Structures are given as structure tokens and as C-alpha cells.
Amino acid sequence: MARRSYRRANGLMLLEARDPRMRALKRSGHVAEIHGDRVWDSSFLLMRQLQHEPLERRARVLEIGCGWGLLGQFCAKRFGARVHGIDADPNVLPYLDLHAAVNGVRMTAERRRFEQLTTAFLSDFDVVLGADICFWDSLTRPLFNLIRRARRAGVGRILIADPGRAPFQALASRCERQLDAVSRVALEIRRPVHAAGDVLAIG
Ligand SMILES: C[S@@+](CC[C@H](N)C(=O)[O-])C[C@H]1O[C@@H](n2cnc3c(N)ncnc32)[C@H](O)[C@@H]1O
């Protein structure tokens, strides 16, 4: 019997590298350049947090550093959210489109960098989510500035999950010192993956 080329996680399908559609994307040159080559565990940490503290129905969600967009697709499926993703690496976007299609949800996405998200752009969203996006020291400052712009733009809730790397800890500490309504929650999950880390919540 043929081996399955996908696994199920939180009601979503996650295609394996051996799936013919995934292989075709790779063959056509779509190779991630900034670590967006799989779905990272922090996405599942954030899904767990959202199971505990759900989004409002049809919330407008922006997933930053979205990679394949599974987190955004979870929000679309579970909460009927209207979801948009941004990522600096255009090579991840076809994988996002493919996963949105196999999961039967609508998620738009585009190539943009954190630094390019203006207050006007951010004002179209109620919620900003990011999983495993603060992994270099050079990302701490642009992400802090982005969070500040998002608050100014009226974004009600910002959630960033991370396994606990130093740049993320620096980001969280800076948010705690300089912004209102900040909390940091340590989480450990056993399903669909075994993972531990922190969720930084602003708002
Ligand atoms: C470790 S991956 C995480 C992907 C996804 N969030 C997940 O949990 O599977 C980090 C993602 O952030 C993106 N990224 C890195 N720097 C960025 C920047 N300055 N602006 C936007 N996206 C960025 C990368 O291209 C990559 O897709």
C-alpha cells in the first residue's frame, strides 16, 4: 500500500515533501531562503493558545512571516477569520496557496517585509499573529517597531510564539518595558507535535 503523503494536525492537512504537488513546486525552483521550508512548531503553540482564547468570528487576521500559512488557515477554518499573510520570501507563497487549497480555506498572501507594513496597511486588521519569526538579533528591532505601529493602527491583539530564542526574549522584554497590556505565557504541547515555548501577547 502507498505511504500517505500528508498528516493531519488540528483539523488541517499538512503535506509531506514527498507529495507530488510539493515535489513539483520544489522542482520548479520554489526553495525557501529564510527558513520557511516547513511548518514550525511555534505555529502549533499559537494554535493551542487560540483554542484557549479564541478569536472573534470573522476577525481580520494578518499572519506575519507566514511561511506556508498553516496558522492563518487554522484561524480561517476554526473561527471563520479573514486571513492575509505576508512573508519576505516569495518562494514560500506557492506552498501557502497549495495548503489553503487542500484545506479548503481562503487565505491571501503577498511578499512583504516586516519593515514595509505601514500603519495604514496594519489598520485593516484586528489581529496580528506570528510564529517563530524572531530568530535573528537583527529582527528584534523591526518587529518591535512593527508591534508599535500595529497598536497605533488600532490592532486589538498581537500574538507572537517562539521556542524561546534570545532575540525573541529581547523583543518580549522590550515590549514589557515600553508597551501596555503585555503578557508572556509559557506553553508546552504534546499534540500534534511535542513542543515548548512562549507566547507573547500584546492587547
Ligand atoms: C522560521 S520561519 C516560520 C514560518 C511560519 N511562521 C511557521 O511557523 O511555520 C520564519 C519566516 O519568517 C520569514 N521572514 C524572515 N524575515 C522576514 C522579514 N523581515 N519580513 C517578513 N518575513 C520574514 C521567513 O521568510 C520565514 O518564512
mmCIF file of N, CA and C in Angstrom, residues 54-102:
data_model
loop_
_atom_site.group_PDB
_atom_site.id
_atom_site.type_symbol
_atom_site.label_atom_id
_atom_site.label_comp_id
_atom_site.label_asym_id
_atom_site.label_seq_id
_atom_site.Cartn_x
_atom_site.Cartn_y
_atom_site.Cartn_z
ATOM 1 N N PRO A 54 -10.123 32.017 22.085
ATOM 2 C CA PRO A 54 -10.481 32.077 20.655
ATOM 3 C C PRO A 54 -10.565 33.500 20.111
ATOM 4 N N LEU A 55 -10.472 33.577 18.785
ATOM 5 C CA LEU A 55 -10.687 34.845 18.084
ATOM 6 C C LEU A 55 -12.178 35.093 17.966
ATOM 7 N N GLU A 56 -12.534 36.348 17.772
ATOM 8 C CA GLU A 56 -13.925 36.655 17.440
ATOM 9 C C GLU A 56 -14.215 36.133 16.038
ATOM 10 N N ARG A 57 -15.468 35.734 15.807
ATOM 11 C CA ARG A 57 -15.845 35.241 14.477
ATOM 12 C C ARG A 57 -15.512 36.285 13.419
ATOM 13 N N ARG A 58 -14.998 35.837 12.333
ATOM 14 C CA ARG A 58 -14.705 36.669 11.156
ATOM 15 C C ARG A 58 -13.720 37.805 11.438
ATOM 16 N N ALA A 59 -12.872 37.611 12.448
ATOM 17 C CA ALA A 59 -11.830 38.608 12.711
ATOM 18 C C ALA A 59 -10.937 38.752 11.474
ATOM 19 N N ARG A 60 -10.395 39.946 11.296
ATOM 20 C CA ARG A 60 -9.453 40.194 10.185
ATOM 21 C C ARG A 60 -8.053 39.954 10.731
ATOM 22 N N VAL A 61 -7.422 38.896 10.196
ATOM 23 C CA VAL A 61 -6.149 38.420 10.762
ATOM 24 C C VAL A 61 -5.017 38.619 9.764
ATOM 25 N N LEU A 62 -3.902 39.153 10.252
ATOM 26 C CA LEU A 62 -2.679 39.233 9.446
ATOM 27 C C LEU A 62 -1.655 38.285 10.059
ATOM 28 N N GLU A 63 -1.184 37.312 9.258
ATOM 29 C CA GLU A 63 -0.098 36.440 9.730
ATOM 30 C C GLU A 63 1.212 36.942 9.135
ATOM 31 N N ILE A 64 2.137 37.340 10.013
ATOM 32 C CA ILE A 64 3.414 37.913 9.543
ATOM 33 C C ILE A 64 4.494 36.832 9.581
ATOM 34 N N GLY A 65 5.350 36.831 8.555
ATOM 35 C CA GLY A 65 6.340 35.758 8.432
ATOM 36 C C GLY A 65 5.622 34.427 8.326
ATOM 37 N N CYS A 66 4.617 34.404 7.421
ATOM 38 C CA CYS A 66 3.620 33.323 7.428
ATOM 39 C C CYS A 66 4.136 31.984 6.929
ATOM 40 N N GLY A 67 5.241 31.968 6.162
ATOM 41 C CA GLY A 67 5.675 30.688 5.617
ATOM 42 C C GLY A 67 4.530 30.022 4.863
ATOM 43 N N TRP A 68 4.222 28.793 5.205
ATOM 44 C CA TRP A 68 3.177 28.045 4.488
ATOM 45 C C TRP A 68 1.755 28.407 4.955
ATOM 46 N N GLY A 69 1.666 29.239 6.004
ATOM 47 C CA GLY A 69 0.370 29.804 6.374
ATOM 48 C C GLY A 69 -0.582 28.876 7.112
ATOM 49 N N LEU A 70 -0.075 27.811 7.700
ATOM 50 C CA LEU A 70 -0.982 26.867 8.398
ATOM 51 C C LEU A 70 -1.710 27.538 9.562
ATOM 52 N N LEU A 71 -1.004 28.443 10.261
ATOM 53 C CA LEU A 71 -1.609 29.144 11.389
ATOM 54 C C LEU A 71 -2.781 30.000 10.920
ATOM 55 N N GLY A 72 -2.570 30.737 9.858
ATOM 56 C CA GLY A 72 -3.655 31.546 9.307
ATOM 57 C C GLY A 72 -4.808 30.672 8.840
ATOM 58 N N GLN A 73 -4.472 29.540 8.226
ATOM 59 C CA GLN A 73 -5.530 28.642 7.728
ATOM 60 C C GLN A 73 -6.327 28.041 8.886
ATOM 61 N N PHE A 74 -5.641 27.798 10.004
ATOM 62 C CA PHE A 74 -6.335 27.341 11.210
ATOM 63 C C PHE A 74 -7.377 28.397 11.635
ATOM 64 N N CYS A 75 -6.976 29.665 11.610
ATOM 65 C CA CYS A 75 -7.902 30.736 12.019
ATOM 66 C C CYS A 75 -9.095 30.828 11.064
ATOM 67 N N ALA A 76 -8.824 30.634 9.766
ATOM 68 C CA ALA A 76 -9.913 30.683 8.779
ATOM 69 C C ALA A 76 -10.887 29.536 9.017
ATOM 70 N N LYS A 77 -10.332 28.352 9.265
ATOM 71 C CA LYS A 77 -11.172 27.164 9.410
ATOM 72 C C LYS A 77 -11.943 27.203 10.737
ATOM 73 N N ARG A 78 -11.229 27.507 11.817
ATOM 74 C CA ARG A 78 -11.822 27.403 13.152
ATOM 75 C C ARG A 78 -12.737 28.575 13.491
ATOM 76 N N PHE A 79 -12.342 29.797 13.068
ATOM 77 C CA PHE A 79 -13.065 30.995 13.511
ATOM 78 C C PHE A 79 -13.712 31.769 12.355
ATOM 79 N N GLY A 80 -13.616 31.218 11.155
ATOM 80 C CA GLY A 80 -14.157 31.950 10.002
ATOM 81 C C GLY A 80 -13.407 33.255 9.768
ATOM 82 N N ALA A 81 -12.140 33.304 10.217
ATOM 83 C CA ALA A 81 -11.373 34.551 10.094
ATOM 84 C C ALA A 81 -11.067 34.861 8.632
ATOM 85 N N ARG A 82 -10.925 36.154 8.344
ATOM 86 C CA ARG A 82 -10.474 36.591 7.014
ATOM 87 C C ARG A 82 -8.982 36.833 7.136
ATOM 88 N N VAL A 83 -8.208 36.037 6.434
ATOM 89 C CA VAL A 83 -6.780 35.964 6.740
ATOM 90 C C VAL A 83 -5.913 36.372 5.556
ATOM 91 N N HIS A 84 -4.909 37.192 5.883
ATOM 92 C CA HIS A 84 -3.904 37.593 4.899
ATOM 93 C C HIS A 84 -2.536 37.274 5.488
ATOM 94 N N GLY A 85 -1.616 36.834 4.638
ATOM 95 C CA GLY A 85 -0.262 36.551 5.106
ATOM 96 C C GLY A 85 0.748 37.429 4.398
ATOM 97 N N ILE A 86 1.833 37.723 5.094
ATOM 98 C CA ILE A 86 2.964 38.387 4.425
ATOM 99 C C ILE A 86 4.233 37.621 4.773
ATOM 100 N N ASP A 87 5.142 37.578 3.816
ATOM 101 C CA ASP A 87 6.436 36.953 4.060
ATOM 102 C C ASP A 87 7.462 37.607 3.141
ATOM 103 N N ALA A 88 8.680 37.752 3.645
ATOM 104 C CA ALA A 88 9.746 38.360 2.837
ATOM 105 C C ALA A 88 10.172 37.456 1.684
ATOM 106 N N ASP A 89 9.936 36.170 1.822
ATOM 107 C CA ASP A 89 10.436 35.196 0.846
ATOM 108 C C ASP A 89 9.312 34.755 -0.093
ATOM 109 N N PRO A 90 9.376 35.159 -1.367
ATOM 110 C CA PRO A 90 8.283 34.803 -2.282
ATOM 111 C C PRO A 90 8.177 33.299 -2.528
ATOM 112 N N ASN A 91 9.262 32.582 -2.256
ATOM 113 C CA ASN A 91 9.240 31.135 -2.529
ATOM 114 C C ASN A 91 8.308 30.354 -1.616
ATOM 115 N N VAL A 92 7.907 30.940 -0.478
ATOM 116 C CA VAL A 92 7.007 30.194 0.411
ATOM 117 C C VAL A 92 5.555 30.308 -0.055
ATOM 118 N N LEU A 93 5.257 31.326 -0.866
ATOM 119 C CA LEU A 93 3.851 31.628 -1.148
ATOM 120 C C LEU A 93 3.127 30.527 -1.941
ATOM 121 N N PRO A 94 3.780 29.861 -2.916
ATOM 122 C CA PRO A 94 3.075 28.765 -3.596
ATOM 123 C C PRO A 94 2.727 27.606 -2.650
ATOM 124 N N TYR A 95 3.553 27.386 -1.620
ATOM 125 C CA TYR A 95 3.252 26.324 -0.646
ATOM 126 C C TYR A 95 2.041 26.731 0.209
ATOM 127 N N LEU A 96 1.959 28.029 0.490
ATOM 128 C CA LEU A 96 0.791 28.537 1.218
ATOM 129 C C LEU A 96 -0.480 28.353 0.382
ATOM 130 N N ASP A 97 -0.397 28.734 -0.897
ATOM 131 C CA ASP A 97 -1.567 28.600 -1.780
ATOM 132 C C ASP A 97 -2.014 27.143 -1.864
ATOM 133 N N LEU A 98 -1.032 26.245 -1.999
ATOM 134 C CA LEU A 98 -1.353 24.816 -2.104
ATOM 135 C C LEU A 98 -2.054 24.326 -0.827
ATOM 136 N N HIS A 99 -1.522 24.716 0.339
ATOM 137 C CA HIS A 99 -2.129 24.262 1.594
ATOM 138 C C HIS A 99 -3.512 24.878 1.819
ATOM 139 N N ALA A 100 -3.674 26.135 1.416
ATOM 140 C CA ALA A 100 -5.005 26.736 1.541
ATOM 141 C C ALA A 100 -5.993 25.949 0.674
ATOM 142 N N ALA A 101 -5.560 25.550 -0.519
ATOM 143 C CA ALA A 101 -6.444 24.801 -1.422
ATOM 144 C C ALA A 101 -6.788 23.429 -0.843
ATOM 145 N N VAL A 102 -5.790 22.690 -0.364
ATOM 146 C CA VAL A 102 -6.101 21.335 0.132
ATOM 147 C C VAL A 102 -6.903 21.413 1.436
#
